[in-house]
Amino acid sequence: MNLLPRIPTVSSRTVTLVLLGVGLFSTLRGLRFPNVWSYTHYLFNYDFGLVKRGLVGAIVSATGIDALSGYRFFFVLSFVILLLCLALLFRLTLTTLKSHGNSAAVAPLVFLSSVSVVYLSHTVGYFDQIGLLLTLFVLTSRNFTLRFLLGVAGTLFCLFVHEAFLILFFPILFLSLLRDCLPDRRFRLVLLSLYTVTALATTWYLTDLVLPEETVHQAYAQTQQTTPITLREDAFDVQFRTGPDNAAIMDRFWSEPMRWLQLFNGLLVTIPSIGVIACFTQLLLKARRESVIIRTLAAFAALSPFVLNIVAWDMERFAALAVLTSFLVYLVVATSPSDPAQGCPADGDVSFSTALMLLSLGVVLLNFNSSILLFDGYTVAQFPFPELSRHLVRLVLFGDSFFTIPAL
């Protein structure tokens, strides 16, 4: 059923190439090697006891293969995960184009041009991308049983990889599965309730999972001996801090005016994209005559990354992630078949105003010229990407090492 008006004057191949080009451009704006912070987290393990974010390192350590703990393998693994995430995002986007026509490309165009994609490539190696990968795998499946089992197993795995999964991506999985449970699938609702309780209980347990500070220092010293790269000792602080500890730190941070200025700047860059994508999502939900509950949950799932500002300080990153989660919610709605029992119009078309289309294109142009504070002193690169070009020239002409590990 066609839910979006078609644009017959532009071929689908042209639209696909434009989306691909815009996505590549945004990726290059933030591209870099995985930083030492993410590599340090990769080496967390359970040698001194059960700790937050230690599952990946515990698996690597259990293999007994030294190469797997090296930075080069971490580099390859990180970029494989990033590329898979981008490929699945693009695949879901193409699904919306096939189902709804070329006007379905407007929301993806806003997303692909945004700083959210810039931050995705910039945070290569960060554990939240494992959670994103799981979420995308679930969304690409059409079978409820497979999606539910993958969601449950994957959620437990991802929570032990990074407990922020509950805030970032669980609401999207919940929304996706809930839409398959309504209006009269009571057994599925019971399963979904158990799934939710399990996710909440696991996160609560992990939040208070800490080691003595002295033990954490010993863990850092032992881990440092396994690599010639100087690790971030402060990255280990998560192992002796509880959620309330982080909230207390953030309470002090929010007393500083500069923190509010940083938040305001991040919102200025991301709210236009979030707002436009939300408009398309809510129009689709309205056309499908979804309940107020579904529409409210969709709004919460889209904005959930902002909740992390209570316990963590990467506010620009959370703002960029909110663009991503807004787009994921749009994909949940746009790739789901409409239910005739819900009383959708026979033609299924949603009428988007000219003003909304022009606003969307304006946001795309704004995104091309927007910047946001990145990590480790990096800035958003602009065409023709001089830093990347210089690295390639030194690599090809002067035989410099391919790997340039960020200093911080």
Coordinates of C-alpha atoms in Angstrom, one line a residue:
M1 CA 0.0 0.0 0.0
N2 CA 1.5 3.3 -1.1
L3 CA 1.7 5.7 1.9
L4 CA 3.7 8.4 0.3
P5 CA 3.2 10.5 -2.9
R6 CA 5.4 9.4 -5.8
I7 CA 7.7 11.7 -7.7
P8 CA 7.6 10.2 -11.2
T9 CA 10.0 12.7 -12.8
V10 CA 13.0 11.3 -10.9
S11 CA 14.2 7.7 -11.4
S12 CA 14.6 5.5 -8.3
R13 CA 18.2 4.9 -9.4
T14 CA 19.0 8.6 -9.3
V15 CA 17.4 9.0 -5.9
T16 CA 19.5 6.0 -4.6
L17 CA 22.7 7.5 -6.0
V18 CA 22.0 10.9 -4.4
L19 CA 21.3 9.3 -1.0
L20 CA 24.5 7.2 -1.3
G21 CA 26.5 10.3 -2.2
V22 CA 25.1 12.4 0.6
G23 CA 25.7 9.5 3.1
L24 CA 29.3 9.1 1.9
F25 CA 30.0 12.8 2.2
S26 CA 28.7 13.0 5.8
T27 CA 30.7 9.9 6.7
L28 CA 33.9 11.5 5.4
R29 CA 33.2 14.6 7.4
G30 CA 33.8 12.8 10.7
L31 CA 36.0 9.8 9.7
R32 CA 39.0 9.0 11.8
F33 CA 40.8 6.0 13.4
P34 CA 39.2 4.5 16.6
N35 CA 40.5 6.5 19.6
V36 CA 42.3 5.3 22.6
W37 CA 39.2 5.7 24.9
S38 CA 37.2 3.2 22.8
Y39 CA 40.2 0.9 22.6
T40 CA 40.6 1.0 26.3
H41 CA 37.0 -0.1 26.8
Y42 CA 37.6 -2.9 24.3
L43 CA 40.2 -4.4 26.6
F44 CA 38.0 -4.4 29.7
N45 CA 37.5 -8.0 31.0
Y46 CA 36.5 -10.1 34.0
D47 CA 39.9 -10.9 35.4
F48 CA 39.2 -9.0 38.6
G49 CA 35.5 -9.7 38.8
L50 CA 32.3 -8.9 36.9
V51 CA 32.4 -5.3 35.6
K52 CA 30.3 -3.0 33.4
R53 CA 31.2 -3.1 29.7
G54 CA 33.6 -6.1 30.1
L55 CA 31.9 -8.7 28.0
V56 CA 33.7 -8.1 24.7
G57 CA 37.1 -8.0 26.4
A58 CA 36.2 -11.1 28.3
I59 CA 35.4 -13.0 25.1
V60 CA 38.7 -11.7 23.5
S61 CA 40.7 -12.7 26.6
A62 CA 39.0 -16.2 26.7
T63 CA 40.2 -17.0 23.1
G64 CA 43.8 -16.8 24.2
I65 CA 44.7 -15.2 20.8
D66 CA 46.9 -12.2 21.5
A67 CA 46.3 -10.7 18.1
L68 CA 42.6 -10.2 18.9
S69 CA 43.5 -7.8 21.7
G70 CA 45.7 -5.7 19.4
Y71 CA 44.8 -2.3 18.1
R72 CA 44.9 -3.5 14.4
F73 CA 42.3 -6.2 15.0
F74 CA 40.2 -3.7 17.0
F75 CA 40.5 -1.3 14.0
V76 CA 39.2 -3.9 11.6
L77 CA 36.4 -5.0 13.9
S78 CA 35.3 -1.4 14.5
F79 CA 35.1 -0.5 10.9
V80 CA 33.3 -3.8 10.0
I81 CA 30.7 -2.9 12.6
L82 CA 30.4 0.6 11.3
L83 CA 30.1 -0.4 7.7
L84 CA 27.5 -3.0 8.6
C85 CA 25.5 -0.4 10.4
L86 CA 25.6 2.0 7.5
A87 CA 24.8 -0.8 5.0
L88 CA 21.7 -1.9 7.0
L89 CA 20.5 1.7 7.4
F90 CA 20.8 2.1 3.7
R91 CA 19.0 -1.2 3.1
L92 CA 16.1 -0.2 5.2
T93 CA 16.0 3.2 3.4
L94 CA 15.8 1.4 0.1
T95 CA 12.9 -0.7 1.4
T96 CA 10.9 2.5 2.1
L97 CA 11.7 3.7 -1.4
K98 CA 10.4 0.4 -3.0
S99 CA 7.3 0.4 -0.9
H100 CA 6.3 4.1 -0.9
G101 CA 8.0 5.8 -3.8
N102 CA 10.6 8.6 -4.1
S103 CA 9.1 10.9 -1.6
A104 CA 10.2 8.5 1.0
A105 CA 13.7 9.7 0.3
V106 CA 13.1 13.1 1.9
A107 CA 13.5 12.0 5.6
P108 CA 16.5 9.7 4.8
L109 CA 18.1 12.7 2.9
V110 CA 17.7 14.8 6.0
F111 CA 19.3 12.1 8.2
L112 CA 22.1 11.3 5.8
S113 CA 23.1 14.9 5.5
S114 CA 23.0 15.5 9.3
V115 CA 25.8 15.5 11.9
S116 CA 24.4 12.2 13.2
V117 CA 26.2 10.4 10.3
V118 CA 29.3 12.5 11.0
Y119 CA 29.2 11.3 14.6
L120 CA 28.7 7.7 13.6
S121 CA 31.9 7.7 11.6
H122 CA 33.7 9.8 14.2
T123 CA 32.8 7.4 17.1
V124 CA 33.9 4.2 15.2
G125 CA 34.9 1.7 17.8
Y126 CA 32.4 2.9 20.5
F127 CA 30.3 0.1 21.9
D128 CA 26.9 1.8 21.2
Q129 CA 27.5 0.8 17.6
I130 CA 27.2 -2.8 18.6
G131 CA 23.7 -2.0 20.0
L132 CA 22.9 -0.2 16.8
L133 CA 23.9 -3.2 14.7
L134 CA 21.6 -5.5 16.7
T135 CA 18.7 -3.0 16.4
L136 CA 19.1 -2.9 12.7
F137 CA 19.2 -6.7 12.4
V138 CA 16.0 -6.9 14.3
L139 CA 14.3 -4.2 12.2
T140 CA 15.2 -5.9 8.9
S141 CA 13.5 -9.1 10.0
R142 CA 9.8 -9.5 9.2
N143 CA 9.2 -12.6 11.3
F144 CA 8.0 -11.8 14.8
T145 CA 9.4 -14.9 16.5
L146 CA 12.8 -14.4 15.0
R147 CA 12.8 -10.7 15.9
F148 CA 11.7 -11.3 19.4
L149 CA 14.3 -14.0 20.1
L150 CA 17.0 -12.0 18.5
G151 CA 15.9 -8.9 20.5
V152 CA 15.9 -10.7 23.8
A153 CA 19.2 -12.5 23.4
G154 CA 20.8 -9.4 21.7
T155 CA 19.5 -7.0 24.4
L156 CA 21.1 -9.1 27.2
F157 CA 24.4 -9.3 25.3
C158 CA 24.4 -5.5 24.5
L159 CA 23.6 -4.5 28.1
F160 CA 26.7 -6.3 29.2
V161 CA 28.6 -4.6 26.4
H162 CA 27.2 -1.2 27.3
E163 CA 24.4 -0.5 29.7
A164 CA 23.3 2.6 27.8
F165 CA 21.6 0.3 25.3
L166 CA 18.5 0.4 27.5
I167 CA 18.1 4.2 26.8
L168 CA 19.4 4.4 23.3
F169 CA 17.9 1.4 21.4
F170 CA 15.6 -0.7 23.7
P171 CA 12.7 1.8 23.2
I172 CA 13.0 1.4 19.5
L173 CA 12.9 -2.4 19.7
F174 CA 10.0 -2.2 22.2
L175 CA 8.1 0.0 19.8
S176 CA 8.7 -2.2 16.9
L177 CA 7.6 -5.4 18.7
L178 CA 4.7 -3.7 20.4
R179 CA 3.2 -2.7 17.0
D180 CA 3.2 -6.5 16.2
C181 CA 1.4 -7.3 19.4
L182 CA -1.6 -4.9 18.9
P183 CA -4.5 -4.9 18.8
D184 CA -5.2 -8.4 20.1
R185 CA -2.1 -10.5 20.6
R186 CA -2.2 -11.1 24.4
F187 CA 0.4 -13.8 24.4
R188 CA 2.8 -11.6 22.6
L189 CA 2.1 -8.8 25.0
V190 CA 2.9 -11.1 27.9
L191 CA 6.2 -12.0 26.2
L192 CA 7.0 -8.3 25.6
S193 CA 6.3 -7.5 29.2
L194 CA 8.7 -10.2 30.4
Y195 CA 11.3 -8.9 27.9
T196 CA 10.9 -5.4 29.3
V197 CA 11.2 -6.5 32.9
T198 CA 14.3 -8.5 32.2
A199 CA 16.0 -5.6 30.4
L200 CA 15.1 -3.2 33.2
A201 CA 16.3 -5.6 35.9
T202 CA 19.6 -6.4 34.1
T203 CA 20.3 -2.7 33.6
W204 CA 19.6 -2.0 37.3
Y205 CA 22.0 -4.7 38.3
L206 CA 24.7 -3.5 36.0
T207 CA 24.3 0.1 37.2
D208 CA 25.4 -0.8 40.7
L209 CA 28.0 -3.3 39.6
V210 CA 31.3 -1.8 40.8
L211 CA 34.8 -2.9 42.0
P212 CA 36.8 -1.3 44.8
E213 CA 38.8 1.6 43.4
E214 CA 42.1 0.0 44.3
T215 CA 41.2 -3.1 42.4
V216 CA 40.3 -1.0 39.4
H217 CA 43.7 0.6 39.4
Q218 CA 45.3 -2.9 39.5
A219 CA 43.1 -3.9 36.5
Y220 CA 44.3 -0.9 34.6
A221 CA 48.0 -1.7 35.4
Q222 CA 47.6 -5.3 34.3
T223 CA 45.8 -4.3 31.1
Q224 CA 48.4 -1.7 30.2
Q225 CA 51.0 -4.4 30.2
T226 CA 49.2 -6.2 27.3
T227 CA 49.6 -3.4 24.8
P228 CA 52.3 -0.8 23.9
I229 CA 49.6 1.8 23.4
T230 CA 49.2 4.1 26.4
L231 CA 45.6 3.5 27.6
R232 CA 43.2 5.9 29.1
E233 CA 43.3 5.3 32.9
D234 CA 40.2 7.5 33.4
A235 CA 38.3 5.2 31.1
F236 CA 38.5 2.6 33.9
D237 CA 36.6 5.0 36.3
V238 CA 33.3 3.4 35.1
Q239 CA 34.2 0.3 37.0
F240 CA 34.0 1.9 40.4
R241 CA 31.3 4.4 39.8
T242 CA 27.6 3.7 40.1
G243 CA 24.8 5.4 38.2
P244 CA 24.1 7.7 41.2
D245 CA 27.8 8.6 41.3
N246 CA 27.6 9.8 37.7
A247 CA 24.4 11.7 38.3
A248 CA 26.1 13.5 41.2
I249 CA 29.0 14.5 38.9
M250 CA 26.6 15.7 36.3
D251 CA 24.7 17.7 38.9
R252 CA 27.9 19.7 39.5
F253 CA 28.5 20.0 35.7
W254 CA 25.1 21.4 35.1
S255 CA 25.9 24.2 37.5
E256 CA 28.4 25.5 35.0
P257 CA 27.0 28.0 32.4
M258 CA 29.3 26.7 29.7
R259 CA 27.6 23.3 29.9
W260 CA 24.2 24.9 29.1
L261 CA 25.9 26.7 26.2
Q262 CA 27.3 23.5 24.9
L263 CA 23.8 21.9 25.1
F264 CA 22.2 24.8 23.4
N265 CA 24.8 24.7 20.5
G266 CA 24.2 20.9 20.1
L267 CA 20.4 21.4 20.0
L268 CA 20.7 24.2 17.4
V269 CA 22.5 21.8 15.1
T270 CA 20.3 18.7 15.6
I271 CA 16.8 19.9 16.4
P272 CA 16.0 20.9 12.8
S273 CA 16.7 17.4 11.6
I274 CA 14.9 15.8 14.5
G275 CA 11.9 18.0 14.0
V276 CA 11.6 17.3 10.3
I277 CA 12.0 13.5 10.6
A278 CA 9.5 13.6 13.5
C279 CA 7.0 15.4 11.2
F280 CA 7.2 12.7 8.6
T281 CA 6.9 10.0 11.3
Q282 CA 3.9 11.5 13.0
L283 CA 2.1 12.0 9.6
L284 CA 2.6 8.4 8.8
L285 CA 1.3 7.3 12.2
K286 CA -1.7 9.6 11.8
A287 CA -2.5 8.2 8.4
R288 CA -2.3 4.7 9.9
R289 CA -4.6 5.8 12.7
E290 CA -2.3 4.6 15.3
S291 CA -3.2 5.1 19.0
V292 CA -2.1 7.9 21.1
I293 CA 0.0 5.4 23.1
I294 CA 2.0 4.3 20.0
R295 CA 2.5 7.9 18.9
T296 CA 3.7 8.9 22.3
L297 CA 6.1 5.9 22.5
A298 CA 7.4 6.8 19.1
A299 CA 8.2 10.4 20.3
F300 CA 9.9 9.0 23.4
A301 CA 12.0 6.5 21.5
A302 CA 13.1 9.2 19.1
L303 CA 14.3 11.5 21.9
S304 CA 15.6 8.9 24.3
P305 CA 19.3 9.8 24.0
F306 CA 18.7 13.1 25.7
V307 CA 17.9 11.2 28.9
L308 CA 21.6 10.2 29.1
N309 CA 22.5 13.8 29.9
I310 CA 21.4 13.0 33.4
V311 CA 24.3 10.6 34.0
A312 CA 26.9 11.3 31.2
W313 CA 28.6 14.4 29.7
D314 CA 28.9 13.7 26.0
M315 CA 26.0 16.0 25.2
E316 CA 26.8 16.8 21.6
R317 CA 27.1 13.0 20.9
F318 CA 23.7 12.4 22.6
A319 CA 22.1 15.2 20.5
A320 CA 23.6 13.5 17.3
L321 CA 22.3 10.1 18.5
A322 CA 18.8 11.6 18.9
V323 CA 18.8 12.3 15.1
L324 CA 19.7 8.6 14.6
T325 CA 17.0 7.3 16.9
S326 CA 14.4 9.7 15.3
F327 CA 15.3 8.2 12.0
L328 CA 15.2 4.6 13.3
V329 CA 11.6 5.3 14.6
Y330 CA 10.7 6.6 11.1
L331 CA 12.1 3.4 9.6
V332 CA 10.0 1.3 12.1
V333 CA 6.9 3.1 10.9
A334 CA 7.7 3.4 7.2
T335 CA 8.8 -0.2 6.7
S336 CA 5.8 -1.7 8.6
P337 CA 2.8 -2.8 6.5
S338 CA -0.4 -0.9 7.3
D339 CA -3.3 -2.7 8.8
P340 CA -6.6 -2.4 6.9
A341 CA -8.4 -3.2 10.2
Q342 CA -7.1 0.1 11.5
G343 CA -9.2 1.9 8.9
C344 CA -6.5 3.4 6.7
P345 CA -7.6 5.2 3.6
A346 CA -7.9 3.0 0.5
D347 CA -5.3 4.9 -1.4
G348 CA -3.0 5.0 1.6
D349 CA -1.4 8.3 0.5
V350 CA -0.2 10.9 2.9
S351 CA -0.3 14.5 1.7
F352 CA 2.8 16.3 2.6
S353 CA 2.6 20.1 2.3
T354 CA 4.9 22.0 0.0
A355 CA 6.0 23.9 3.1
L356 CA 7.2 20.7 4.7
M357 CA 9.1 19.6 1.6
L358 CA 10.8 23.0 1.3
L359 CA 11.6 23.0 5.0
S360 CA 13.2 19.6 4.6
L361 CA 15.4 20.7 1.7
G362 CA 16.3 23.8 3.7
V363 CA 17.4 21.6 6.6
V364 CA 19.5 19.5 4.2
L365 CA 21.3 22.6 3.0
L366 CA 21.8 23.7 6.6
N367 CA 23.2 20.3 7.6
F368 CA 25.8 20.5 4.8
N369 CA 27.1 23.7 6.5
S370 CA 26.7 22.7 10.1
S371 CA 29.4 21.7 12.6
I372 CA 29.4 20.2 16.0
L373 CA 31.9 19.7 18.7
L374 CA 33.7 16.3 18.2
F375 CA 36.0 14.4 20.5
D376 CA 39.8 14.7 21.1
G377 CA 40.1 18.2 19.5
Y378 CA 38.8 17.1 16.1
T379 CA 36.6 19.3 14.0
V380 CA 34.0 18.4 11.4
A381 CA 35.9 18.2 8.1
Q382 CA 34.8 19.9 4.9
F383 CA 35.3 19.1 1.3
P384 CA 37.9 18.4 -0.1
F385 CA 38.8 16.8 3.3
P386 CA 42.5 18.0 3.4
E387 CA 43.5 15.9 6.5
L388 CA 42.4 12.7 4.8
S389 CA 44.0 13.7 1.6
R390 CA 47.3 14.4 3.3
H391 CA 47.2 11.1 5.0
L392 CA 46.6 9.2 1.7
V393 CA 49.4 11.2 0.0
R394 CA 51.9 10.4 2.8
L395 CA 50.8 6.7 2.7
V396 CA 51.1 6.3 -1.1
L397 CA 54.1 8.5 -1.9
F398 CA 56.2 8.5 1.2
G399 CA 55.4 5.0 2.7
D400 CA 54.1 6.4 6.0
S401 CA 52.4 3.9 8.3
F402 CA 48.7 3.4 7.6
F403 CA 47.9 3.5 11.3
T404 CA 47.8 6.9 13.0
I405 CA 46.3 6.2 16.4
P406 CA 44.8 9.3 17.9
A407 CA 46.9 10.7 20.8
L408 CA 44.0 11.0 23.2

